[in-house]
Amino acid sequence: MAQGGGGRTKVHVFRPVEPGDLALIRRHRMEMFRASGRDEAVLAQMDEPFGAWLAPRLASGDYFGWVGMTPSGEAIAGLGMMVIDWPPHPSHPTQSARGYILNVFVEPEHRGRGLARALMDLAMEEARRRGLDHLILHATPMGRPLYEALGWTQTSEMGLSLRVGG
Amino acid sequence: MAQGGGGRTKVHVFRPVEPGDLALIRRHRMEMFRASGRDEAVLAQMDEPFGAWLAPRLASGDYFGWVGMTPSGEAIAGLGMMVIDWPPHPSHPTQSARGYILNVFVEPEHRGRGLARALMDLAMEEARRRGLDHLILHATPMGRPLYEALGWTQTSEMGLSLRVGG
């Protein structure tokens, strides 16, 4: 069921992320932002602090998710997830939390085979299992069509940079 | 400086939120969502859980912000703020936090006098004082033009409701 669509997709295997996936998830995050055109110098600044942020959360299970693999066990895709504290809101009026999906990545040569879809299905299934009323993510241009096909819609979030020189 | 634009705006007074503002902030959140067309039944569900969520955070200072008042001390506007845990990101590559602005509200009969602008100026000034690189908010249709005028831009956030019947 978790394997998603038809054809070659069926051969993929999915397992939960583990503390030993720290370097893999760091790489996925870098490659994801790189593919969306982010500045290399900024990504280089981000990588180490992201690893420091991730390590304890991966160890505690506060950061969870799945790795997609070939039958021979090569990691070729990943998705991360967190349950974040959030004030009760019309989208989740009795819950002070929302699910957040991040670091969705598929190796370029394995794209178009349903891996991202299968990872999203796992995440949404896990969110339902945890009883979460509302999920959010930030879409790269590459990911947006899939999320729209799965029923996700644009929110009203706005951002402001205060970085000096940023 | 905090009073914003010209004219009648100058008579307004701003003070930090206090634990005693719990009921005021609850009302501001309700009225803000009501004005943006949210369902009354859902807002009724949200109000009490939001109060329960807010009370300890207001007491600890994790939720902070300002109240705008008439010279006679009547509270007529408010804005809340939090520093939320967030993975280092290209918008804040060396910080594992971002500022979040919420519950921006001005009483209907006091709109158009620069109160929201003055509250946003206070929030952005405080964010700079704390050294935050990046801020986010969710804009109501009423608030969006002001945020755009202050340099805020739409993000790529998407959401999905898993609420049964929601």
CSV table of C-alpha atoms in Angstrom, one decimal:
chain,number,residue,atom,x,y,z
A,1,MET,CA,0.0,0.0,0.0
A,2,ALA,CA,2.8,2.4,0.8
A,3,GLN,CA,4.4,1.8,-2.5
A,4,GLY,CA,2.0,4.1,-4.3
A,5,GLY,CA,1.3,3.9,-8.1
A,6,GLY,CA,1.9,1.1,-10.6
A,7,GLY,CA,4.8,-0.2,-12.6
A,8,ARG,CA,8.4,0.2,-11.4
A,9,THR,CA,7.2,1.9,-8.2
A,10,LYS,CA,6.4,-1.5,-6.7
A,11,VAL,CA,10.0,-2.5,-6.2
A,12,HIS,CA,10.7,0.4,-3.8
A,13,VAL,CA,11.1,-0.2,-0.1
A,14,PHE,CA,10.3,2.3,2.7
A,15,ARG,CA,11.7,2.3,6.2
A,16,PRO,CA,11.5,4.8,9.1
A,17,VAL,CA,14.3,7.3,9.4
A,18,GLU,CA,16.9,6.4,12.1
A,19,PRO,CA,19.5,8.4,14.0
A,20,GLY,CA,22.1,7.0,11.6
A,21,ASP,CA,20.4,8.9,8.7
A,22,LEU,CA,21.7,12.3,9.9
A,23,ALA,CA,24.1,12.7,7.0
A,24,LEU,CA,21.6,11.5,4.5
A,25,ILE,CA,18.9,13.9,5.6
A,26,ARG,CA,21.4,16.8,5.6
A,27,ARG,CA,22.2,15.9,2.0
A,28,HIS,CA,18.6,15.6,1.1
A,29,ARG,CA,17.9,19.1,2.5
A,30,MET,CA,20.8,20.6,0.6
A,31,GLU,CA,19.9,18.9,-2.7
A,32,MET,CA,16.2,19.9,-2.3
A,33,PHE,CA,17.1,23.6,-1.8
A,34,ARG,CA,19.8,23.4,-4.5
A,35,ALA,CA,17.2,22.0,-7.0
A,36,SER,CA,14.9,24.9,-6.2
A,37,GLY,CA,17.6,27.4,-7.1
A,38,ARG,CA,18.8,28.6,-3.7
A,39,ASP,CA,22.1,30.3,-3.3
A,40,GLU,CA,25.1,28.0,-2.8
A,41,ALA,CA,26.8,30.3,-0.3
A,42,VAL,CA,23.7,30.4,1.8
A,43,LEU,CA,23.2,26.6,1.7
A,44,ALA,CA,26.8,26.2,2.8
A,45,GLN,CA,26.1,28.4,5.8
A,46,MET,CA,22.9,26.3,6.6
A,47,ASP,CA,24.3,22.8,6.4
A,48,GLU,CA,26.2,22.5,9.7
A,49,PRO,CA,23.6,24.4,11.8
A,50,PHE,CA,20.9,22.2,10.3
A,51,GLY,CA,22.8,19.1,11.3
A,52,ALA,CA,23.3,20.4,14.9
A,53,TRP,CA,19.5,21.2,15.0
A,54,LEU,CA,18.6,17.8,13.6
A,55,ALA,CA,20.8,15.4,15.6
A,56,PRO,CA,18.9,15.6,18.9
A,57,ARG,CA,15.5,15.7,17.3
A,58,LEU,CA,16.3,12.7,15.1
A,59,ALA,CA,17.6,10.8,18.2
A,60,SER,CA,14.5,11.7,20.2
A,61,GLY,CA,12.0,10.9,17.4
A,62,ASP,CA,10.7,14.5,17.4
A,63,TYR,CA,11.9,14.4,13.8
A,64,PHE,CA,10.6,11.3,12.1
A,65,GLY,CA,9.9,10.2,8.5
A,66,TRP,CA,10.8,7.6,5.9
A,67,VAL,CA,13.6,6.7,3.6
A,68,GLY,CA,12.8,5.2,0.2
A,69,MET,CA,15.2,2.6,-1.1
A,70,THR,CA,15.9,0.4,-4.1
A,71,PRO,CA,15.5,-3.4,-3.5
A,72,SER,CA,19.2,-3.6,-2.9
A,73,GLY,CA,19.0,-1.1,-0.1
A,74,GLU,CA,20.3,2.1,-1.7
A,75,ALA,CA,18.6,5.2,-0.2
A,76,ILE,CA,17.2,7.2,-3.1
A,77,ALA,CA,14.4,9.3,-1.4
A,78,GLY,CA,13.3,10.7,1.9
A,79,LEU,CA,10.7,12.7,3.8
A,80,GLY,CA,10.8,14.2,7.2
A,81,MET,CA,8.0,15.1,9.6
A,82,MET,CA,7.4,16.9,12.9
A,83,VAL,CA,4.5,17.7,15.2
A,84,ILE,CA,4.9,21.4,15.9
A,85,ASP,CA,3.4,23.4,18.7
A,86,TRP,CA,0.8,25.8,17.3
A,87,PRO,CA,-2.0,27.9,18.8
A,88,PRO,CA,-5.4,26.4,18.3
A,89,HIS,CA,-6.7,27.8,15.0
A,90,PRO,CA,-9.8,27.4,12.8
A,91,SER,CA,-8.0,24.6,10.9
A,92,HIS,CA,-7.4,22.7,14.2
A,93,PRO,CA,-9.7,24.4,16.8
A,94,THR,CA,-9.2,22.0,19.6
A,95,GLN,CA,-5.5,21.0,18.9
A,96,SER,CA,-2.4,23.0,19.9
A,97,ALA,CA,-0.3,21.3,17.2
A,98,ARG,CA,0.0,20.8,13.5
A,99,GLY,CA,2.0,18.4,11.5
A,100,TYR,CA,4.9,19.7,9.4
A,101,ILE,CA,6.4,17.8,6.4
A,102,LEU,CA,9.8,18.8,5.2
A,103,ASN,CA,12.9,17.6,3.3
A,104,VAL,CA,11.0,15.8,0.6
A,105,PHE,CA,13.6,14.6,-1.8
A,106,VAL,CA,14.0,12.0,-4.6
A,107,GLU,CA,17.3,11.4,-6.3
A,108,PRO,CA,17.1,12.9,-9.9
A,109,GLU,CA,17.5,9.6,-11.7
A,110,HIS,CA,14.6,8.0,-9.7
A,111,ARG,CA,12.1,10.8,-10.2
A,112,GLY,CA,8.7,10.2,-11.9
A,113,ARG,CA,8.3,6.7,-10.4
A,114,GLY,CA,5.9,7.6,-7.6
A,115,LEU,CA,8.5,7.8,-4.8
A,116,ALA,CA,7.5,11.2,-3.6
A,117,ARG,CA,3.8,10.2,-3.8
A,118,ALA,CA,4.4,7.1,-1.7
A,119,LEU,CA,6.4,9.1,0.9
A,120,MET,CA,3.5,11.6,1.1
A,121,ASP,CA,1.0,8.8,1.5
A,122,LEU,CA,3.1,7.5,4.4
A,123,ALA,CA,3.2,10.9,6.0
A,124,MET,CA,-0.5,11.6,5.7
A,125,GLU,CA,-1.3,8.1,7.0
A,126,GLU,CA,0.9,8.7,10.0
A,127,ALA,CA,-0.7,12.1,10.6
A,128,ARG,CA,-4.1,10.4,10.6
A,129,ARG,CA,-2.8,7.7,13.0
A,130,ARG,CA,-1.7,10.4,15.3
A,131,GLY,CA,-5.0,12.2,15.1
A,132,LEU,CA,-3.6,15.4,13.6
A,133,ASP,CA,-6.3,17.7,12.2
A,134,HIS,CA,-4.0,19.9,10.1
A,135,LEU,CA,-0.7,19.6,8.1
A,136,ILE,CA,1.5,22.1,6.5
A,137,LEU,CA,4.6,22.1,4.3
A,138,HIS,CA,6.5,24.5,2.1
A,139,ALA,CA,6.4,23.5,-1.5
A,140,THR,CA,9.3,23.8,-4.0
A,141,PRO,CA,8.1,24.4,-7.5
A,142,MET,CA,9.0,20.8,-8.3
A,143,GLY,CA,6.8,19.5,-5.5
A,144,ARG,CA,3.8,21.7,-5.9
A,145,PRO,CA,1.9,19.7,-8.6
A,146,LEU,CA,2.0,16.6,-6.5
A,147,TYR,CA,0.8,18.3,-3.3
A,148,GLU,CA,-2.0,20.0,-5.3
A,149,ALA,CA,-3.0,16.5,-6.6
A,150,LEU,CA,-3.2,15.3,-3.1
A,151,GLY,CA,-5.5,18.1,-2.0
A,152,TRP,CA,-3.1,20.5,-0.5
A,153,THR,CA,-3.8,24.2,-1.0
A,154,GLN,CA,-1.9,27.5,-0.7
A,155,THR,CA,-2.0,29.2,2.7
A,156,SER,CA,-1.8,33.0,3.5
A,157,GLU,CA,1.7,32.8,5.0
A,158,MET,CA,3.9,35.8,4.3
A,159,GLY,CA,7.6,36.2,5.2
A,160,LEU,CA,10.0,39.0,5.8
A,161,SER,CA,13.8,38.8,5.8
A,162,LEU,CA,15.7,41.0,8.3
A,163,ARG,CA,19.1,39.5,7.4
A,164,VAL,CA,21.8,42.1,6.9
A,165,GLY,CA,22.7,41.6,3.3
A,166,GLY,CA,20.1,38.8,2.9
B,1,MET,CA,8.3,56.7,16.9
B,2,ALA,CA,6.1,53.7,17.8
B,3,GLN,CA,3.0,55.8,17.0
B,4,GLY,CA,3.5,55.4,13.3
B,5,GLY,CA,2.0,57.8,10.7
B,6,GLY,CA,0.6,61.2,11.1
B,7,GLY,CA,-2.6,62.9,12.3
B,8,ARG,CA,-4.8,61.2,14.8
B,9,THR,CA,-2.4,58.3,15.2
B,10,LYS,CA,-0.2,60.3,17.5
B,11,VAL,CA,-2.5,60.1,20.5
B,12,HIS,CA,-2.3,56.3,20.7
B,13,VAL,CA,-0.3,54.7,23.5
B,14,PHE,CA,1.3,51.3,23.2
B,15,ARG,CA,2.3,49.0,26.1
B,16,PRO,CA,3.6,45.4,26.2
B,17,VAL,CA,1.0,42.6,26.7
B,18,GLU,CA,0.7,41.3,30.3
B,19,PRO,CA,-0.7,38.1,31.8
B,20,GLY,CA,-3.8,40.0,32.6
B,21,ASP,CA,-4.5,40.5,28.9
B,22,LEU,CA,-5.5,36.9,28.4
B,23,ALA,CA,-9.2,37.6,27.9
B,24,LEU,CA,-8.4,40.6,25.6
B,25,ILE,CA,-6.1,38.5,23.4
B,26,ARG,CA,-8.7,35.7,23.2
B,27,ARG,CA,-11.2,38.3,22.0
B,28,HIS,CA,-8.8,39.8,19.5
B,29,ARG,CA,-8.1,36.4,18.0
B,30,MET,CA,-11.9,35.6,17.8
B,31,GLU,CA,-12.7,39.0,16.2
B,32,MET,CA,-9.7,38.7,13.8
B,33,PHE,CA,-10.9,35.4,12.5
B,34,ARG,CA,-14.6,36.5,12.5
B,35,ALA,CA,-13.7,39.5,10.3
B,36,SER,CA,-12.0,37.2,7.9
B,37,GLY,CA,-15.2,35.1,7.5
B,38,ARG,CA,-14.3,32.0,9.6
B,39,ASP,CA,-17.2,29.8,10.7
B,40,GLU,CA,-18.7,30.8,14.0
B,41,ALA,CA,-19.1,27.2,15.2
B,42,VAL,CA,-15.4,26.5,14.6
B,43,LEU,CA,-14.4,29.7,16.4
B,44,ALA,CA,-16.5,28.7,19.3
B,45,GLN,CA,-14.6,25.4,19.5
B,46,MET,CA,-11.3,27.2,19.3
B,47,ASP,CA,-11.7,29.9,21.9
B,48,GLU,CA,-11.3,27.9,25.1
B,49,PRO,CA,-8.4,25.7,23.8
B,50,PHE,CA,-6.7,28.8,22.6
B,51,GLY,CA,-7.0,30.4,26.1
B,52,ALA,CA,-5.6,27.2,27.7
B,53,TRP,CA,-2.7,27.3,25.2
B,54,LEU,CA,-2.1,31.0,25.7
B,55,ALA,CA,-2.2,31.3,29.5
B,56,PRO,CA,1.2,29.7,30.3
B,57,ARG,CA,2.9,31.3,27.3
B,58,LEU,CA,1.7,34.7,28.2
B,59,ALA,CA,2.8,34.2,31.8
B,60,SER,CA,6.3,33.0,30.7
B,61,GLY,CA,6.8,35.7,28.1
B,62,ASP,CA,7.0,33.1,25.3
B,63,TYR,CA,4.0,35.0,23.9
B,64,PHE,CA,4.7,38.7,23.9
B,65,GLY,CA,3.5,41.7,22.0
B,66,TRP,CA,1.7,45.0,22.4
B,67,VAL,CA,-1.6,46.6,23.2
B,68,GLY,CA,-2.7,49.8,21.5
B,69,MET,CA,-4.7,52.1,23.7
B,70,THR,CA,-6.6,55.4,23.6
B,71,PRO,CA,-5.1,58.2,25.7
B,72,SER,CA,-7.7,57.3,28.4
B,73,GLY,CA,-6.4,53.7,28.5
B,74,GLU,CA,-9.0,51.8,26.5
B,75,ALA,CA,-7.5,48.9,24.7
B,76,ILE,CA,-8.4,49.1,21.0
B,77,ALA,CA,-5.7,47.1,19.2
B,78,GLY,CA,-3.2,44.3,19.7
B,79,LEU,CA,-0.5,42.2,18.2
B,80,GLY,CA,1.2,39.0,19.5
B,81,MET,CA,4.6,37.5,18.8
B,82,MET,CA,6.6,34.4,19.4
B,83,VAL,CA,10.0,33.0,18.6
B,84,ILE,CA,9.4,29.6,17.2
B,85,ASP,CA,11.8,26.7,16.8
B,86,TRP,CA,12.5,26.1,13.2
B,87,PRO,CA,15.2,24.2,11.3
B,88,PRO,CA,17.9,26.3,9.8
B,89,HIS,CA,16.7,27.4,6.4
B,90,PRO,CA,18.0,29.5,3.5
B,91,SER,CA,16.1,32.4,5.0
B,92,HIS,CA,17.9,32.0,8.3
B,93,PRO,CA,20.8,29.6,7.6
B,94,THR,CA,22.5,29.9,11.0
B,95,GLN,CA,19.5,30.3,13.2
B,96,SER,CA,17.1,27.6,14.4
B,97,ALA,CA,14.3,30.0,15.0
B,98,ARG,CA,12.0,32.4,13.3
B,99,GLY,CA,9.7,35.1,14.6
B,100,TYR,CA,6.0,34.6,14.3
B,101,ILE,CA,3.5,37.5,14.4
B,102,LEU,CA,-0.2,36.7,15.2
B,103,ASN,CA,-3.4,38.1,16.4
B,104,VAL,CA,-3.1,41.5,14.8
B,105,PHE,CA,-6.4,43.2,15.5
B,106,VAL,CA,-7.7,46.8,15.6
B,107,GLU,CA,-11.2,47.6,16.8
B,108,PRO,CA,-13.4,48.4,13.7
B,109,GLU,CA,-14.1,52.1,14.8
B,110,HIS,CA,-10.3,52.7,15.2
B,111,ARG,CA,-9.2,51.4,11.8
B,112,GLY,CA,-7.4,53.5,9.2
B,113,ARG,CA,-5.4,55.5,11.8
B,114,GLY,CA,-2.1,53.7,11.6
B,115,LEU,CA,-2.6,51.4,14.7
B,116,ALA,CA,-1.8,48.2,12.9
B,117,ARG,CA,1.2,49.9,11.2
B,118,ALA,CA,2.5,51.1,14.5
B,119,LEU,CA,2.1,47.6,16.1
B,120,MET,CA,3.9,46.0,13.1
B,121,ASP,CA,6.7,48.6,13.5
B,122,LEU,CA,7.1,47.6,17.2
B,123,ALA,CA,7.2,43.9,16.3
B,124,MET,CA,9.8,44.3,13.5
B,125,GLU,CA,11.9,46.6,15.8
B,126,GLU,CA,11.7,43.9,18.6
B,127,ALA,CA,12.7,41.2,16.1
B,128,ARG,CA,15.7,43.2,15.1
B,129,ARG,CA,16.6,43.8,18.7
B,130,ARG,CA,16.5,40.0,19.3
B,131,GLY,CA,18.6,39.5,16.2
B,132,LEU,CA,16.1,37.4,14.3
B,133,ASP,CA,16.8,36.9,10.6
B,134,HIS,CA,13.4,35.9,9.5
B,135,LEU,CA,9.7,36.6,10.4
B,136,ILE,CA,6.5,35.0,9.3
B,137,LEU,CA,2.8,35.6,9.7
B,138,HIS,CA,-0.5,34.5,8.2
B,139,ALA,CA,-2.3,37.4,6.5
B,140,THR,CA,-6.0,38.0,6.6
B,141,PRO,CA,-7.3,39.7,3.5
B,142,MET,CA,-7.7,42.9,5.5
B,143,GLY,CA,-4.1,42.8,6.7
B,144,ARG,CA,-2.3,41.8,3.5
B,145,PRO,CA,-2.0,45.3,1.9
B,146,LEU,CA,-0.3,46.7,5.0
B,147,TYR,CA,2.2,43.7,5.2
B,148,GLU,CA,3.0,44.1,1.5
B,149,ALA,CA,3.6,47.8,2.0
B,150,LEU,CA,6.1,46.8,4.8
B,151,GLY,CA,8.0,44.5,2.4
B,152,TRP,CA,6.4,41.1,3.4
B,153,THR,CA,6.0,38.6,0.6
B,154,GLN,CA,3.9,35.5,0.0
B,155,THR,CA,5.6,32.2,1.0
B,156,SER,CA,5.2,28.7,-0.5
B,157,GLU,CA,3.3,27.3,2.5
B,158,MET,CA,0.6,24.8,1.7
B,159,GLY,CA,-1.9,23.2,4.1
B,160,LEU,CA,-4.1,20.1,4.2
B,161,SER,CA,-7.0,19.5,6.5
B,162,LEU,CA,-7.5,16.0,7.9
B,163,ARG,CA,-10.4,17.0,10.1
B,164,VAL,CA,-13.4,14.7,9.9
B,165,GLY,CA,-16.2,16.9,8.5
B,166,GLY,CA,-13.7,19.8,8.4
